[in-house]
Amino acid sequence: MKVRSLNIGIIGYGFMGRAHSNAYRKVNNFFDLEVRPVLKAACARDTAKVKAFADQWGYESVEADWRKLVDRKDIDLIDICVPNNLHADIASAAAAAGKMILCEKPLAMDGNQGKKMVDAVEKAKVPNMVWYNYRRVPAITLAKALIDEGRLGRIFHYRAKFLQDWTISPDVPQGGAGVWRLDVAAAGSGVTGDLLAHCIDTALWLNGPMHHVGAMTETFVKERKHNLTGKVEKVGIDDACAFLARFDNGSLATFESTRYARGHKALYTFEINGEKASIAWDLHDLHRLQYFDHKDEGKLRGWRSIHVTDHGGEHPYMDRWWVPGLQIGYEHTFVHQVADFFEGVAKGKPAMPDFRDALRTQHVCDAVLKSAKEQKWVDVTKA
């Protein structure tokens, strides 16, 4: 098999920059691909920090201006790992330059901006994808297969939550490195775009489109010191959000997310109830899928815990890793996403979610925020 190199230019060196870089470094060790990434350049405004990042992860060069990175002829793919307010400009410029694009979630600040990004990549005909990595958790991929096979039957309920507790103290500032997610100008929204976007993407992938939402949000700490101005300023993001939803398939849903759930660092769970069976998943035990099948013999009927580690095509992705019984973790979801994207590049078949697919989640987020603001049900298709 002939393998061609693909030169990566990454923008951002934080948490996601590390997760993505780790995936690029590992993917060809475990997946037989026709594409091999070359860590060509890392880019950020802080030259000292991006140089240290580049040295640690093996990038060949650094840039301080993302525009120069996009203009470089030796860069094939732009990976966007920066605050949400920068996604659109970088993606549009990269598309115009003919670069492939991987963009962190959420796609944009809102649906209107996201639509312009979709138009840009589709006009340029460049491969593109958004990093909704939870689709690549083998247990969730297995859940998708079970649903598509009809094992759950008609779906009645979908419920999801994503709970954290890191912003409870009013002393946590907003703005700048590390806490830009608390600054509405950089993030666009709070837990809705940051945490619920993951829940929504997974739900749309597993259960299909939703058409109406009814939401409420709360900002518990109204003012915080802003790192960039040094002043105490109004907080514009949502600290917590809960919403109801109706799916096109007739099922009902509840979603909840907060950064004020003391004792939870990243509790992401979902459960789906169907006429024949139910499934449930928990990020804290991400290699297991809980499954209940009503057709089981009555005296033995109950929830079973499926350890998603088998080979031979029975469990997604696992034949690429260790022997059955040895689980994988969070980092591997990014490796899977890179592998799927490169496979798509080689075969000319897009890997999901691309920008257009991710725009569906953006529209739901917009509808949720609008519903909370107007205190009424909102049609997702008209938000």
Short mmCIF file of C-alpha atoms in Angstrom, two decimals:
data_model
loop_
_atom_site.label_atom_id
_atom_site.label_comp_id
_atom_site.label_asym_id
_atom_site.label_seq_id
_atom_site.Cartn_x
_atom_site.Cartn_y
_atom_site.Cartn_z
CA MET A 1 0.00 0.00 0.00
CA LYS A 2 1.40 3.36 -1.05
CA VAL A 3 1.31 5.89 1.79
CA ARG A 4 1.32 9.62 1.15
CA SER A 5 2.24 12.32 3.63
CA LEU A 6 -0.21 14.98 4.75
CA ASN A 7 1.29 18.05 6.43
CA ILE A 8 -0.53 19.24 9.54
CA GLY A 9 -0.69 22.84 10.71
CA ILE A 10 -2.33 23.13 14.13
CA ILE A 11 -3.55 26.39 15.65
CA GLY A 12 -3.66 26.30 19.44
CA TYR A 13 -1.61 24.45 22.04
CA GLY A 14 -4.06 23.86 24.89
CA PHE A 15 -6.00 20.80 26.00
CA MET A 16 -7.40 20.05 22.54
CA GLY A 17 -4.09 20.79 20.83
CA ARG A 18 -2.52 18.08 22.95
CA ALA A 19 -5.36 15.60 22.34
CA HIS A 20 -5.21 16.10 18.58
CA SER A 21 -1.41 15.97 18.41
CA ASN A 22 -1.39 12.72 20.35
CA ALA A 23 -3.85 11.29 17.83
CA TYR A 24 -1.72 12.30 14.85
CA ARG A 25 1.34 10.69 16.42
CA LYS A 26 -0.39 7.37 17.17
CA VAL A 27 -2.81 6.81 14.31
CA ASN A 28 -0.45 5.07 11.86
CA ASN A 29 0.92 2.81 14.58
CA PHE A 30 -2.49 1.20 14.97
CA PHE A 31 -4.37 1.81 11.70
CA ASP A 32 -3.30 0.77 8.20
CA LEU A 33 -3.88 3.97 6.27
CA GLU A 34 -2.92 5.43 2.92
CA VAL A 35 -2.22 8.77 4.63
CA ARG A 36 0.50 9.57 7.15
CA PRO A 37 0.35 12.89 9.05
CA VAL A 38 3.49 15.01 9.31
CA LEU A 39 3.50 17.48 12.20
CA LYS A 40 4.68 20.39 10.10
CA ALA A 41 3.80 23.51 12.12
CA ALA A 42 2.16 24.72 15.34
CA CYS A 43 0.74 28.21 15.62
CA ALA A 44 -0.19 30.54 18.50
CA ARG A 45 0.32 34.16 19.49
CA ASP A 46 2.52 33.27 22.48
CA THR A 47 5.70 32.29 20.67
CA ALA A 48 7.48 30.94 23.75
CA LYS A 49 4.63 28.64 24.69
CA VAL A 50 3.96 27.43 21.17
CA LYS A 51 7.68 26.75 20.69
CA ALA A 52 7.68 24.62 23.86
CA PHE A 53 4.55 22.84 22.63
CA ALA A 54 6.09 22.21 19.20
CA ASP A 55 9.26 20.83 20.75
CA GLN A 56 7.32 18.50 23.04
CA TRP A 57 5.06 17.07 20.35
CA GLY A 58 7.49 17.07 17.44
CA TYR A 59 6.22 19.87 15.19
CA GLU A 60 8.90 20.97 12.74
CA SER A 61 8.22 24.72 12.94
CA VAL A 62 6.12 27.42 14.58
CA GLU A 63 4.11 30.44 13.49
CA ALA A 64 2.75 33.35 15.53
CA ASP A 65 0.11 34.42 12.97
CA TRP A 66 -2.50 31.93 11.78
CA ARG A 67 -2.77 33.77 8.46
CA LYS A 68 0.86 32.96 7.68
CA LEU A 69 0.22 29.33 8.55
CA VAL A 70 -2.78 29.18 6.22
CA ASP A 71 -0.75 30.78 3.41
CA ARG A 72 2.10 28.28 3.66
CA LYS A 73 2.37 26.05 0.60
CA ASP A 74 3.73 23.16 2.65
CA ILE A 75 0.59 22.87 4.81
CA ASP A 76 -2.16 20.51 3.65
CA LEU A 77 -4.48 20.51 6.66
CA ILE A 78 -5.43 23.19 9.18
CA ASP A 79 -6.50 21.96 12.62
CA ILE A 80 -8.41 24.65 14.54
CA CYS A 81 -8.03 24.34 18.34
CA VAL A 82 -8.75 27.93 19.40
CA PRO A 83 -11.69 29.75 21.08
CA ASN A 84 -14.99 29.62 19.23
CA ASN A 85 -14.96 33.24 18.05
CA LEU A 86 -11.92 32.51 15.86
CA HIS A 87 -13.27 29.42 14.10
CA ALA A 88 -15.09 31.16 11.26
CA ASP A 89 -12.29 33.45 10.05
CA ILE A 90 -9.68 30.70 10.15
CA ALA A 91 -11.88 28.08 8.50
CA SER A 92 -13.00 30.44 5.73
CA ALA A 93 -9.42 31.49 4.97
CA ALA A 94 -8.21 27.89 5.06
CA ALA A 95 -10.97 26.81 2.69
CA ALA A 96 -10.12 29.62 0.27
CA ALA A 97 -6.50 28.44 0.37
CA GLY A 98 -7.58 24.92 -0.50
CA LYS A 99 -6.64 23.38 2.84
CA MET A 100 -8.37 20.44 4.49
CA ILE A 101 -9.90 21.53 7.80
CA LEU A 102 -10.49 19.89 11.16
CA CYS A 103 -12.30 22.24 13.56
CA GLU A 104 -12.97 21.93 17.26
CA LYS A 105 -16.57 21.98 18.44
CA PRO A 106 -18.90 23.77 18.48
CA LEU A 107 -18.62 24.68 14.82
CA ALA A 108 -19.27 28.40 15.29
CA MET A 109 -20.66 31.11 17.55
CA ASP A 110 -24.14 30.61 16.07
CA GLY A 111 -25.95 29.06 13.16
CA ASN A 112 -25.63 32.05 10.82
CA GLN A 113 -21.86 32.04 11.22
CA GLY A 114 -21.81 28.27 10.90
CA LYS A 115 -23.74 28.42 7.62
CA LYS A 116 -21.09 30.73 6.16
CA MET A 117 -18.42 28.23 7.17
CA VAL A 118 -20.35 25.43 5.50
CA ASP A 119 -20.69 27.50 2.33
CA ALA A 120 -16.96 28.24 2.35
CA VAL A 121 -15.82 24.61 2.60
CA GLU A 122 -18.41 23.36 0.14
CA LYS A 123 -17.49 26.05 -2.40
CA ALA A 124 -13.82 25.13 -2.05
CA LYS A 125 -14.62 21.38 -2.05
CA VAL A 126 -12.11 20.74 0.74
CA PRO A 127 -12.43 17.78 3.15
CA ASN A 128 -13.65 18.99 6.53
CA MET A 129 -14.73 17.59 9.88
CA VAL A 130 -15.66 18.78 13.38
CA TRP A 131 -14.17 17.14 16.47
CA TYR A 132 -17.26 15.60 18.07
CA ASN A 133 -15.09 12.77 19.34
CA TYR A 134 -17.68 10.93 21.46
CA ARG A 135 -19.11 9.35 18.32
CA ARG A 136 -15.87 7.35 18.23
CA VAL A 137 -16.20 5.83 21.69
CA PRO A 138 -16.55 2.13 20.73
CA ALA A 139 -19.47 1.66 23.13
CA ILE A 140 -21.35 4.59 21.55
CA THR A 141 -20.53 3.39 18.05
CA LEU A 142 -21.92 0.00 19.10
CA ALA A 143 -25.06 1.71 20.42
CA LYS A 144 -25.51 3.33 17.01
CA ALA A 145 -25.28 -0.09 15.33
CA LEU A 146 -27.83 -1.62 17.71
CA ILE A 147 -30.28 1.21 17.08
CA ASP A 148 -29.81 1.03 13.30
CA GLU A 149 -30.42 -2.74 13.44
CA GLY A 150 -33.79 -2.05 15.07
CA ARG A 151 -32.95 -3.84 18.32
CA LEU A 152 -34.54 -1.11 20.44
CA GLY A 153 -37.63 -0.86 18.26
CA ARG A 154 -39.59 2.35 18.45
CA ILE A 155 -37.75 4.92 20.57
CA PHE A 156 -39.74 6.58 23.36
CA HIS A 157 -37.20 8.46 25.48
CA TYR A 158 -33.73 9.98 25.23
CA ARG A 159 -32.14 11.55 28.31
CA ALA A 160 -28.66 12.99 28.65
CA LYS A 161 -26.65 15.04 31.12
CA PHE A 162 -23.17 16.54 31.30
CA LEU A 163 -22.18 17.79 34.76
CA GLN A 164 -19.11 19.64 35.99
CA ASP A 165 -18.25 21.75 39.04
CA TRP A 166 -15.19 23.83 38.18
CA THR A 167 -16.75 27.33 38.07
CA ILE A 168 -18.61 27.36 41.39
CA SER A 169 -16.19 29.77 43.07
CA PRO A 170 -16.85 33.44 42.22
CA ASP A 171 -13.08 33.93 42.30
CA VAL A 172 -12.67 32.04 39.01
CA PRO A 173 -12.06 34.78 36.40
CA GLN A 174 -13.35 35.04 32.85
CA GLY A 175 -11.42 35.64 29.64
CA GLY A 176 -7.96 34.70 28.44
CA ALA A 177 -6.10 31.41 28.39
CA GLY A 178 -7.75 28.58 30.28
CA VAL A 179 -10.98 30.40 31.13
CA TRP A 180 -12.07 31.84 27.78
CA ARG A 181 -15.10 29.52 27.99
CA LEU A 182 -16.52 31.89 30.63
CA ASP A 183 -16.23 34.90 28.32
CA VAL A 184 -19.27 35.22 26.07
CA ALA A 185 -17.30 37.20 23.48
CA ALA A 186 -14.93 34.26 22.97
CA ALA A 187 -17.26 31.33 23.61
CA GLY A 188 -20.65 32.52 22.37
CA SER A 189 -22.42 30.57 25.11
CA GLY A 190 -21.61 28.62 28.24
CA VAL A 191 -22.53 25.01 28.95
CA THR A 192 -24.88 24.96 25.95
CA GLY A 193 -22.14 25.29 23.35
CA ASP A 194 -19.42 23.65 25.39
CA LEU A 195 -21.00 20.60 27.02
CA LEU A 196 -24.53 20.20 25.70
CA ALA A 197 -23.21 20.46 22.14
CA HIS A 198 -21.57 17.06 22.70
CA CYS A 199 -24.82 15.62 24.08
CA ILE A 200 -26.82 17.08 21.20
CA ASP A 201 -24.46 15.82 18.50
CA THR A 202 -24.55 12.31 19.97
CA ALA A 203 -28.35 12.45 20.23
CA LEU A 204 -28.85 13.61 16.65
CA TRP A 205 -26.49 10.88 15.43
CA LEU A 206 -28.18 8.13 17.43
CA ASN A 207 -31.80 9.22 17.40
CA GLY A 208 -32.26 11.52 14.40
CA PRO A 209 -33.41 15.15 14.10
CA MET A 210 -35.29 17.05 16.79
CA HIS A 211 -37.85 19.70 15.93
CA HIS A 212 -38.87 21.61 19.10
CA VAL A 213 -37.08 22.51 22.33
CA GLY A 214 -38.15 24.16 25.57
CA ALA A 215 -35.27 25.40 27.72
CA MET A 216 -34.20 27.26 30.82
CA THR A 217 -30.75 28.60 31.66
CA GLU A 218 -29.16 30.26 34.67
CA THR A 219 -26.02 32.28 35.36
CA PHE A 220 -25.35 31.79 39.05
CA VAL A 221 -22.35 34.11 39.35
CA LYS A 222 -23.40 37.34 37.66
CA GLU A 223 -20.02 39.11 37.65
CA ARG A 224 -16.42 37.96 37.42
CA LYS A 225 -13.06 39.61 37.02
CA HIS A 226 -11.97 39.65 33.39
CA ASN A 227 -8.37 38.57 32.86
CA LEU A 228 -7.89 40.77 29.80
CA THR A 229 -9.26 44.03 31.22
CA GLY A 230 -8.58 43.50 34.91
CA LYS A 231 -12.09 44.76 35.66
CA VAL A 232 -15.08 43.03 37.23
CA GLU A 233 -17.53 42.56 34.38
CA LYS A 234 -20.95 41.04 33.79
CA VAL A 235 -20.93 37.32 32.94
CA GLY A 236 -22.73 36.66 29.66
CA ILE A 237 -22.60 32.88 29.43
CA ASP A 238 -24.99 30.28 30.83
CA ASP A 239 -23.67 28.37 33.86
CA ALA A 240 -26.46 25.80 33.66
CA CYS A 241 -29.02 24.69 31.10
CA ALA A 242 -31.85 22.19 31.08
CA PHE A 243 -34.16 21.59 28.14
CA LEU A 244 -36.89 19.33 26.83
CA ALA A 245 -36.97 18.22 23.22
CA ARG A 246 -39.19 16.43 20.73
CA PHE A 247 -37.54 14.28 18.06
CA ASP A 248 -38.90 13.68 14.57
CA ASN A 249 -39.33 9.98 15.41
CA GLY A 250 -41.84 10.91 18.14
CA SER A 251 -39.56 10.37 21.12
CA LEU A 252 -39.25 12.79 24.04
CA ALA A 253 -35.95 13.96 25.50
CA THR A 254 -34.47 15.69 28.51
CA PHE A 255 -31.02 17.30 28.51
CA GLU A 256 -29.19 18.86 31.43
CA SER A 257 -25.80 20.46 31.80
CA THR A 258 -24.15 22.54 34.49
CA ARG A 259 -20.79 23.58 35.86
CA TYR A 260 -22.32 23.78 39.34
CA ALA A 261 -22.77 20.11 40.22
CA ARG A 262 -20.40 19.75 43.15
CA GLY A 263 -18.57 16.45 43.02
CA HIS A 264 -18.72 16.00 39.24
CA LYS A 265 -15.76 16.75 36.96
CA ALA A 266 -17.11 15.35 33.71
CA LEU A 267 -20.21 13.22 34.24
CA TYR A 268 -21.60 12.64 30.74
CA THR A 269 -24.32 10.00 30.55
CA PHE A 270 -27.21 9.11 28.27
CA GLU A 271 -30.00 6.53 28.27
CA ILE A 272 -32.35 5.56 25.46
CA ASN A 273 -35.58 3.65 26.07
CA GLY A 274 -37.26 1.75 23.23
CA GLU A 275 -40.22 -0.62 22.96
CA LYS A 276 -37.94 -3.67 22.79
CA ALA A 277 -34.80 -2.65 24.67
CA SER A 278 -32.90 0.15 26.40
CA ILE A 279 -29.28 1.22 26.37
CA ALA A 280 -27.26 3.44 28.70
CA TRP A 281 -23.71 4.81 28.70
CA ASP A 282 -21.48 6.64 31.18
CA LEU A 283 -18.26 8.50 30.31
CA HIS A 284 -16.74 7.39 33.62
CA ASP A 285 -17.03 3.79 32.43
CA LEU A 286 -16.76 4.57 28.75
CA HIS A 287 -15.77 1.09 27.53
CA ARG A 288 -19.04 -0.43 28.80
CA LEU A 289 -22.51 -0.28 27.25
CA GLN A 290 -25.46 -1.10 29.51
CA TYR A 291 -28.16 -3.04 27.66
CA PHE A 292 -31.63 -4.28 28.65
CA ASP A 293 -33.53 -6.59 26.30
CA HIS A 294 -37.18 -7.26 27.12
CA LYS A 295 -37.22 -10.50 25.10
CA ASP A 296 -34.84 -12.17 27.56
CA GLU A 297 -36.34 -14.97 29.63
CA GLY A 298 -38.31 -13.41 32.49
CA LYS A 299 -36.43 -14.92 35.41
CA LEU A 300 -33.12 -13.82 33.86
CA ARG A 301 -34.28 -10.49 32.48
CA GLY A 302 -32.21 -7.53 33.59
CA TRP A 303 -29.59 -4.98 32.64
CA ARG A 304 -26.38 -6.49 31.27
CA SER A 305 -23.00 -4.77 31.12
CA ILE A 306 -21.30 -5.24 27.75
CA HIS A 307 -17.53 -4.85 27.99
CA VAL A 308 -16.83 -3.38 24.55
CA THR A 309 -13.37 -4.84 23.91
CA ASP A 310 -13.88 -7.81 21.55
CA HIS A 311 -12.17 -8.27 18.19
CA GLY A 312 -13.32 -9.84 14.93
CA GLY A 313 -15.65 -7.03 13.94
CA GLU A 314 -17.98 -7.61 16.87
CA HIS A 315 -17.03 -4.36 18.58
CA PRO A 316 -16.10 -1.17 16.68
CA TYR A 317 -12.41 -0.20 16.45
CA MET A 318 -11.25 -2.72 19.06
CA ASP A 319 -9.45 -5.01 16.61
CA ARG A 320 -6.90 -2.19 16.24
CA TRP A 321 -5.87 -2.19 19.88
CA TRP A 322 -5.19 -4.84 22.51
CA VAL A 323 -6.41 -8.33 23.30
CA PRO A 324 -10.09 -8.67 24.32
CA GLY A 325 -10.75 -7.59 27.87
CA LEU A 326 -8.26 -4.69 27.89
CA GLN A 327 -10.11 -1.41 27.60
CA ILE A 328 -9.11 1.82 25.92
CA GLY A 329 -9.87 5.39 26.98
CA TYR A 330 -10.67 8.99 26.11
CA GLU A 331 -7.55 9.67 24.05
CA HIS A 332 -8.36 6.83 21.66
CA THR A 333 -11.55 8.53 20.46
CA PHE A 334 -9.39 11.18 18.80
CA VAL A 335 -7.20 8.52 17.20
CA HIS A 336 -10.35 6.91 15.78
CA GLN A 337 -11.56 10.25 14.43
CA VAL A 338 -8.25 10.96 12.70
CA ALA A 339 -8.23 7.44 11.25
CA ASP A 340 -11.75 7.83 9.88
CA PHE A 341 -10.96 11.24 8.43
CA PHE A 342 -7.81 9.98 6.69
CA GLU A 343 -9.68 6.95 5.40
CA GLY A 344 -12.24 9.32 3.94
CA VAL A 345 -9.53 11.44 2.33
CA ALA A 346 -7.98 8.36 0.72
CA LYS A 347 -11.30 7.09 -0.62
CA GLY A 348 -12.90 10.43 -1.42
CA LYS A 349 -15.70 9.71 1.03
CA PRO A 350 -16.35 12.32 3.74
CA ALA A 351 -16.11 11.30 7.38
CA MET A 352 -18.84 12.59 9.67
CA PRO A 353 -19.56 14.94 11.24
CA ASP A 354 -18.52 17.37 8.53
CA PHE A 355 -19.31 21.08 8.80
CA ARG A 356 -22.83 20.65 7.41
CA ASP A 357 -23.59 17.82 9.81
CA ALA A 358 -22.23 19.84 12.75
CA LEU A 359 -24.39 22.78 11.72
CA ARG A 360 -27.43 20.75 12.83
CA THR A 361 -26.10 20.80 16.38
CA GLN A 362 -25.44 24.52 16.09
CA HIS A 363 -29.07 25.14 15.13
CA VAL A 364 -30.27 23.16 18.17
CA CYS A 365 -27.97 25.17 20.46
CA ASP A 366 -29.36 28.40 18.97
CA ALA A 367 -32.92 27.18 19.54
CA VAL A 368 -32.15 26.20 23.14
CA LEU A 369 -30.70 29.63 23.97
CA LYS A 370 -33.59 31.38 22.22
CA SER A 371 -36.12 29.27 24.10
CA ALA A 372 -34.51 30.07 27.45
CA LYS A 373 -34.42 33.78 26.64
CA GLU A 374 -38.01 33.98 25.38
CA GLN A 375 -39.36 31.39 27.86
CA LYS A 376 -41.29 29.48 25.23
CA TRP A 377 -41.00 26.45 22.98
CA VAL A 378 -38.91 27.07 19.86
CA ASP A 379 -39.00 25.34 16.47
CA VAL A 380 -35.43 24.23 15.77
CA THR A 381 -35.94 24.61 12.02
CA LYS A 382 -36.87 28.28 12.45
CA ALA A 383 -34.45 29.32 15.21
#
